[in-house]
Tab-separated table of C-alpha atoms and ligand atoms in Angstrom:
chain	number	residue	atom	x	y	z
A	186	MET	CA	-20.265	75.232	-22.062
A	187	ARG	CA	-19.394	73.972	-25.738
A	188	ARG	CA	-15.935	73.052	-26.207
A	189	GLU	CA	-13.698	74.194	-29.174
A	190	PRO	CA	-13.647	71.645	-31.948
A	191	ILE	CA	-10.703	69.133	-32.050
A	192	VAL	CA	-8.105	70.126	-34.531
A	193	LEU	CA	-7.190	66.670	-36.247
A	194	PHE	CA	-4.801	68.479	-38.712
A	195	ASP	CA	-3.671	72.029	-39.623
A	196	ASN	CA	-0.757	72.789	-41.745
A	197	GLY	CA	-1.836	76.235	-42.449
A	198	ASP	CA	-3.326	75.460	-45.895
A	199	HIS	CA	-5.335	72.399	-45.075
A	200	LYS	CA	-7.300	71.809	-41.881
A	201	CYS	CA	-9.316	68.988	-40.518
A	202	LEU	CA	-11.696	69.978	-37.428
A	203	MET	CA	-13.862	67.599	-35.702
A	204	PHE	CA	-17.048	68.712	-33.452
A	205	ASP	CA	-17.817	65.804	-30.989
A	206	ASP	CA	-20.016	67.420	-28.513
A	207	LEU	CA	-22.776	69.084	-30.563
A	208	VAL	CA	-25.409	66.299	-30.041
A	209	THR	CA	-27.598	66.748	-26.970
A	210	GLY	CA	-30.579	64.799	-25.660
A	211	ASP	CA	-31.650	61.420	-27.001
A	212	GLY	CA	-29.315	61.300	-29.863
A	213	VAL	CA	-26.259	58.934	-30.099
A	214	GLN	CA	-22.925	60.748	-29.759
A	215	SER	CA	-21.783	61.830	-33.354
A	216	ASN	CA	-18.839	63.588	-34.837
A	217	GLN	CA	-19.213	66.170	-37.561
A	218	PHE	CA	-15.896	67.368	-39.660
A	219	LEU	CA	-15.052	70.292	-41.501
A	220	ILE	CA	-12.199	70.117	-44.038
A	221	VAL	CA	-10.779	73.321	-45.199
A	222	ASP	CA	-8.269	73.570	-48.308
A	223	ASN	CA	-7.116	76.949	-49.515
A	224	GLY	CA	-10.644	78.671	-49.485
A	225	GLN	CA	-12.712	75.576	-50.127
A	226	TYR	CA	-14.831	73.891	-47.591
A	227	LEU	CA	-16.299	70.264	-47.113
A	228	LEU	CA	-18.457	69.412	-44.373
A	229	LEU	CA	-18.841	65.688	-43.422
A	230	ASP	CA	-21.863	64.027	-42.381
A	231	PRO	CA	-23.606	67.172	-40.775
A	232	GLY	CA	-26.406	65.061	-39.017
A	233	GLY	CA	-30.036	66.022	-38.512
A	234	ASP	CA	-32.243	68.632	-36.954
A	235	LEU	CA	-30.472	67.907	-33.633
A	236	THR	CA	-27.005	69.241	-34.910
A	237	TYR	CA	-28.046	71.716	-37.533
A	238	THR	CA	-28.211	74.985	-35.388
A	239	PRO	CA	-25.317	74.362	-33.104
A	240	LEU	CA	-23.116	73.209	-35.849
A	241	SER	CA	-24.006	76.284	-38.310
A	242	LEU	CA	-22.972	78.379	-35.275
A	243	GLU	CA	-19.778	76.750	-34.740
A	244	LEU	CA	-18.931	76.658	-38.463
A	245	SER	CA	-19.623	80.380	-38.711
A	246	LYS	CA	-16.522	80.837	-36.272
A	247	HIS	CA	-14.293	79.041	-38.727
A	248	ILE	CA	-15.693	79.816	-42.268
A	249	PRO	CA	-18.278	81.749	-44.408
A	250	VAL	CA	-20.830	79.163	-44.056
A	251	GLN	CA	-22.867	80.125	-47.239
A	252	GLU	CA	-19.786	79.702	-49.048
A	253	LEU	CA	-19.462	76.007	-48.183
A	254	THR	CA	-18.294	74.058	-51.386
A	255	TYR	CA	-19.562	70.564	-50.463
A	256	ILE	CA	-21.494	68.478	-48.113
A	257	PHE	CA	-20.278	64.787	-48.151
A	258	ALA	CA	-22.944	62.379	-47.177
A	259	SER	CA	-21.328	58.829	-46.427
A	260	HIS	CA	-24.718	57.166	-46.504
A	261	GLN	CA	-28.495	58.160	-45.917
A	262	ASP	CA	-29.014	57.863	-42.183
A	263	PRO	CA	-30.875	60.344	-40.252
A	264	ASP	CA	-27.496	61.084	-38.243
A	265	ILE	CA	-25.830	61.673	-41.553
A	266	ILE	CA	-27.905	64.150	-43.481
A	267	ALA	CA	-31.396	64.633	-42.159
A	268	SER	CA	-30.935	68.294	-42.076
A	269	LEU	CA	-30.347	68.329	-45.751
A	270	ASP	CA	-33.104	70.965	-46.583
A	271	LYS	CA	-31.482	73.600	-44.069
A	272	TRP	CA	-28.068	73.286	-45.651
A	273	LEU	CA	-29.361	73.450	-49.135
A	274	LEU	CA	-31.274	76.784	-48.301
A	275	HIS	CA	-28.529	78.383	-46.179
A	276	THR	CA	-25.540	77.444	-48.252
A	277	ARG	CA	-24.474	77.030	-51.735
A	278	ALA	CA	-22.905	73.589	-51.184
A	279	LYS	CA	-23.111	70.652	-53.554
A	280	VAL	CA	-24.110	67.268	-51.718
A	281	ILE	CA	-21.854	64.330	-52.638
A	282	CYS	CA	-23.374	60.973	-52.022
A	283	SER	CA	-23.887	57.527	-53.356
A	284	LYS	CA	-25.899	57.230	-56.607
A	285	LEU	CA	-28.137	54.731	-54.720
A	286	TRP	CA	-29.290	57.612	-52.509
A	287	ALA	CA	-29.334	60.656	-54.768
A	288	ARG	CA	-32.908	60.049	-55.984
A	289	PHE	CA	-34.027	59.347	-52.268
A	290	LEU	CA	-32.620	62.462	-50.749
A	291	PRO	CA	-35.329	64.763	-52.070
A	292	HIS	CA	-37.565	63.133	-49.752
A	293	LEU	CA	-35.688	64.735	-46.902
A	294	THR	CA	-36.435	68.235	-48.393
A	295	ALA	CA	-39.598	70.001	-47.954
A	296	GLY	CA	-41.676	71.410	-50.977
A	297	TYR	CA	-40.841	74.970	-49.838
A	298	LEU	CA	-37.376	74.753	-51.106
A	299	ALA	CA	-38.667	74.218	-54.817
A	300	LEU	CA	-41.717	76.124	-54.471
A	301	SER	CA	-40.610	79.435	-52.634
A	302	HIS	CA	-36.900	79.273	-53.318
A	303	GLY	CA	-36.454	77.492	-56.831
A	304	ILE	CA	-33.853	74.833	-55.376
A	305	SER	CA	-33.960	71.453	-56.771
A	306	THR	CA	-32.626	69.130	-54.561
A	307	TYR	CA	-31.576	66.734	-57.299
A	308	ASP	CA	-29.381	69.394	-59.082
A	309	ARG	CA	-27.611	69.986	-55.914
A	310	VAL	CA	-26.597	66.377	-55.633
A	311	ILE	CA	-23.381	64.908	-56.986
A	312	PRO	CA	-24.011	61.047	-57.308
A	313	LEU	CA	-21.176	58.679	-56.817
A	314	ALA	CA	-20.777	55.538	-58.759
A	315	ASP	CA	-20.084	52.461	-56.648
A	316	GLY	CA	-16.293	52.742	-57.386
A	317	GLY	CA	-16.089	56.257	-55.726
A	318	ALA	CA	-14.043	59.065	-57.095
A	319	ALA	CA	-11.236	61.564	-56.246
A	320	PHE	CA	-12.482	65.155	-56.485
A	321	PRO	CA	-10.541	68.581	-55.809
A	322	LEU	CA	-10.928	70.488	-52.685
A	323	GLY	CA	-8.853	73.804	-52.744
A	324	ARG	CA	-5.421	72.750	-53.970
A	325	ASN	CA	-5.685	69.140	-52.905
A	326	ARG	CA	-7.787	66.198	-53.504
A	327	LEU	CA	-9.936	64.084	-51.327
A	328	TYR	CA	-11.216	60.544	-52.381
A	329	ALA	CA	-14.543	59.121	-51.869
A	330	VAL	CA	-13.649	55.467	-51.024
A	331	PRO	CA	-15.986	52.502	-51.378
A	332	ALA	CA	-17.316	50.881	-48.255
A	333	HIS	CA	-20.584	49.401	-49.346
A	334	PHE	CA	-22.663	47.201	-46.951
A	335	LEU	CA	-20.403	48.730	-43.919
A	336	HIS	CA	-23.133	49.596	-43.170
A	337	SER	CA	-25.172	51.096	-45.817
A	338	VAL	CA	-25.839	49.642	-49.260
A	339	GLY	CA	-24.404	52.712	-50.921
A	340	ASN	CA	-21.647	53.680	-48.366
A	341	PHE	CA	-18.641	55.790	-48.917
A	342	GLN	CA	-15.939	57.058	-46.665
A	343	LEU	CA	-13.739	59.958	-47.083
A	344	TYR	CA	-9.986	59.618	-47.590
A	345	ASP	CA	-7.799	62.733	-46.910
A	346	PRO	CA	-4.198	62.065	-48.290
A	347	VAL	CA	-3.004	65.401	-46.694
A	348	SER	CA	-3.745	64.615	-43.315
A	349	ARG	CA	-3.608	60.835	-43.915
A	350	ILE	CA	-6.916	60.526	-42.192
A	351	LEU	CA	-9.779	57.813	-43.212
A	352	PHE	CA	-13.023	59.377	-42.003
A	353	SER	CA	-14.715	55.981	-41.775
A	354	GLY	CA	-18.245	56.972	-41.144
A	355	ASP	CA	-20.126	53.951	-39.098
A	356	MET	CA	-17.038	51.690	-39.490
A	357	GLY	CA	-14.997	51.796	-36.175
A	358	ALA	CA	-17.675	53.539	-34.431
A	359	SER	CA	-18.079	53.455	-30.802
A	360	LEU	CA	-20.927	54.011	-28.426
A	361	VAL	CA	-19.431	56.316	-25.969
A	362	GLU	CA	-19.769	59.872	-25.011
A	363	ASP	CA	-16.493	61.355	-26.071
A	364	ALA	CA	-14.142	61.394	-29.092
A	365	SER	CA	-10.774	61.014	-27.385
A	366	PRO	CA	-8.184	58.505	-29.001
A	367	VAL	CA	-8.506	54.941	-28.233
A	368	THR	CA	-5.490	54.032	-26.106
A	369	ASP	CA	-6.434	50.382	-24.960
A	370	PHE	CA	-8.072	48.321	-27.639
A	371	ALA	CA	-9.189	45.461	-25.613
A	372	SER	CA	-11.022	47.619	-23.168
A	373	HIS	CA	-12.528	49.660	-25.939
A	374	LEU	CA	-13.696	46.582	-27.689
A	375	PRO	CA	-16.948	46.286	-25.767
A	376	HIS	CA	-18.024	49.694	-26.784
A	377	MET	CA	-18.012	48.912	-30.516
A	378	GLU	CA	-18.381	44.799	-30.699
A	379	GLY	CA	-22.278	44.713	-30.582
A	380	PHE	CA	-22.761	47.756	-32.867
A	381	HIS	CA	-20.388	46.197	-35.572
A	382	ARG	CA	-21.914	42.755	-35.138
A	383	ARG	CA	-25.457	44.044	-35.987
A	384	TYR	CA	-24.905	46.983	-38.238
A	385	MET	CA	-22.288	45.728	-40.493
A	386	ALA	CA	-23.657	43.441	-43.141
A	387	GLY	CA	-21.071	40.610	-43.178
A	388	ASN	CA	-17.393	39.387	-42.961
A	389	LYS	CA	-17.000	39.386	-46.402
A	390	ALA	CA	-17.296	43.164	-46.695
A	391	CYS	CA	-15.226	43.774	-43.521
A	392	ARG	CA	-12.486	41.537	-45.187
A	393	LEU	CA	-12.506	43.169	-48.548
A	394	TRP	CA	-12.526	46.781	-46.921
A	395	ALA	CA	-9.513	45.928	-44.559
A	396	GLN	CA	-7.646	44.533	-47.452
A	397	MET	CA	-8.017	48.022	-49.214
A	398	VAL	CA	-7.119	49.824	-46.393
A	399	ARG	CA	-3.974	48.096	-45.673
A	400	LYS	CA	-2.883	49.212	-49.204
A	401	MET	CA	-3.643	53.036	-48.510
A	402	ASP	CA	-1.271	55.384	-46.533
A	403	VAL	CA	-3.674	55.709	-43.311
A	404	GLU	CA	-2.448	57.141	-40.346
A	405	ARG	CA	-5.759	57.349	-38.543
A	406	ILE	CA	-9.184	56.005	-38.669
A	407	VAL	CA	-11.723	58.282	-37.694
A	408	PRO	CA	-15.191	57.263	-37.177
A	409	GLN	CA	-18.442	59.142	-37.241
A	410	HIS	CA	-19.448	58.035	-33.649
A	411	GLY	CA	-16.971	57.758	-30.611
A	412	ARG	CA	-13.223	57.315	-30.532
A	413	PRO	CA	-10.633	57.383	-33.345
A	414	PHE	CA	-7.747	54.869	-33.856
A	415	ILE	CA	-4.456	56.904	-34.106
A	416	GLY	CA	-1.038	55.507	-35.396
A	417	PRO	CA	0.055	52.448	-37.612
A	418	GLU	CA	-0.185	50.093	-34.619
A	419	MET	CA	-3.784	51.233	-33.579
A	420	VAL	CA	-5.081	51.145	-37.177
A	421	THR	CA	-3.477	47.759	-37.789
A	422	THR	CA	-4.837	46.422	-34.561
A	423	PHE	CA	-8.567	47.677	-35.822
A	424	LEU	CA	-7.984	46.095	-39.130
A	425	ASP	CA	-6.915	42.782	-37.784
A	426	TRP	CA	-10.177	42.758	-35.713
A	427	ILE	CA	-12.562	43.795	-38.116
A	428	GLU	CA	-11.004	41.488	-40.909
A	429	THR	CA	-12.112	38.231	-38.842
A	430	LEU	CA	-15.327	39.515	-37.350
A	431	GLU	CA	-18.442	37.534	-38.077
A	432	CYS	CA	-21.420	39.972	-38.294
A	433	GLY	CA	-24.579	40.755	-40.140
A	434	LEU	CA	-25.800	37.901	-42.193
A	435	ASP	CA	-22.974	35.651	-40.985
A	436	LEU	CA	-24.907	35.192	-37.756
A	437	LEU	CA	-28.343	35.058	-39.061
A	438	GLY	CA	-30.302	31.685	-39.548
A	439	PRO	CA	-33.837	30.395	-40.119
A	440	GLU	CA	-34.732	31.088	-36.314
A	441	ASP	CA	-34.321	34.836	-36.949
A	442	TYR	CA	-36.839	34.872	-39.782
A	443	GLN	CA	-40.014	33.668	-38.071
A	444	LEU	CA	-43.389	35.072	-37.506
A	445	PRO	CA	-43.112	36.889	-33.920
A	446	ARG	CA	-44.717	35.119	-31.057
A	447	THR	CA	-44.467	38.214	-28.788
A	448	THR	CA	-47.169	41.025	-28.365
A	449	ARG	CA	-46.222	44.420	-27.055
B	9	FE2	FE1	-25.446	54.862	-40.242
B	10	FE2	FE1	-23.857	56.791	-37.672
């Protein structure tokens, strides 16, 4: 039995919903998000084929899916945007993503879109420059916030100043089966430490990102996998941790770049 989405925020005009149990089978647990503001709708990191059907069914209980205004793709990964062709075909949404990925996204869409439906993938993409941008949704604004190399080279997070949620993509992700809030940081750490050490590009990017987030009014950091960090204390604890984490290139040396000796 599918659960109802988690309501992260709702003041009547502005709503943030989190779908946390749509991935089944081999896929890693992923959260998908819907932000609604005064008749406009943004879907954040909808995922791939695994989530397309259940997600569009769930969305149809809340919004007229064809009227979707935006799809925001934080980066190019399969669990982020692999179902792009279906969303382009079945909705009117424009896709917001890094300019680094705009020209590669057409590789995710089958030729039939252009041939039979006259849909140009490239024309539906709004490419973001590295500095990011604010853009309107309904009567409010959302911010595409730079988070490059955390982990993708062209990577954006979504900041919602109304709910004060930073939707942080893979940053803060944990490999668990649910999206209940983190209550004990120390016992949560083993679920995310290995992931961050390998998937994040290096401490410099973590440090610059943490410095930026400290200057923003963030009440919650909500990642694309696993559990959110809620409240100023937990947000600060996460920033303190990631700011000093050695990861990615920091941990690599000549021994990691050698002709393999093993056969499989
Ligand atoms: Fe990713
Ligand atoms: Fe991911």
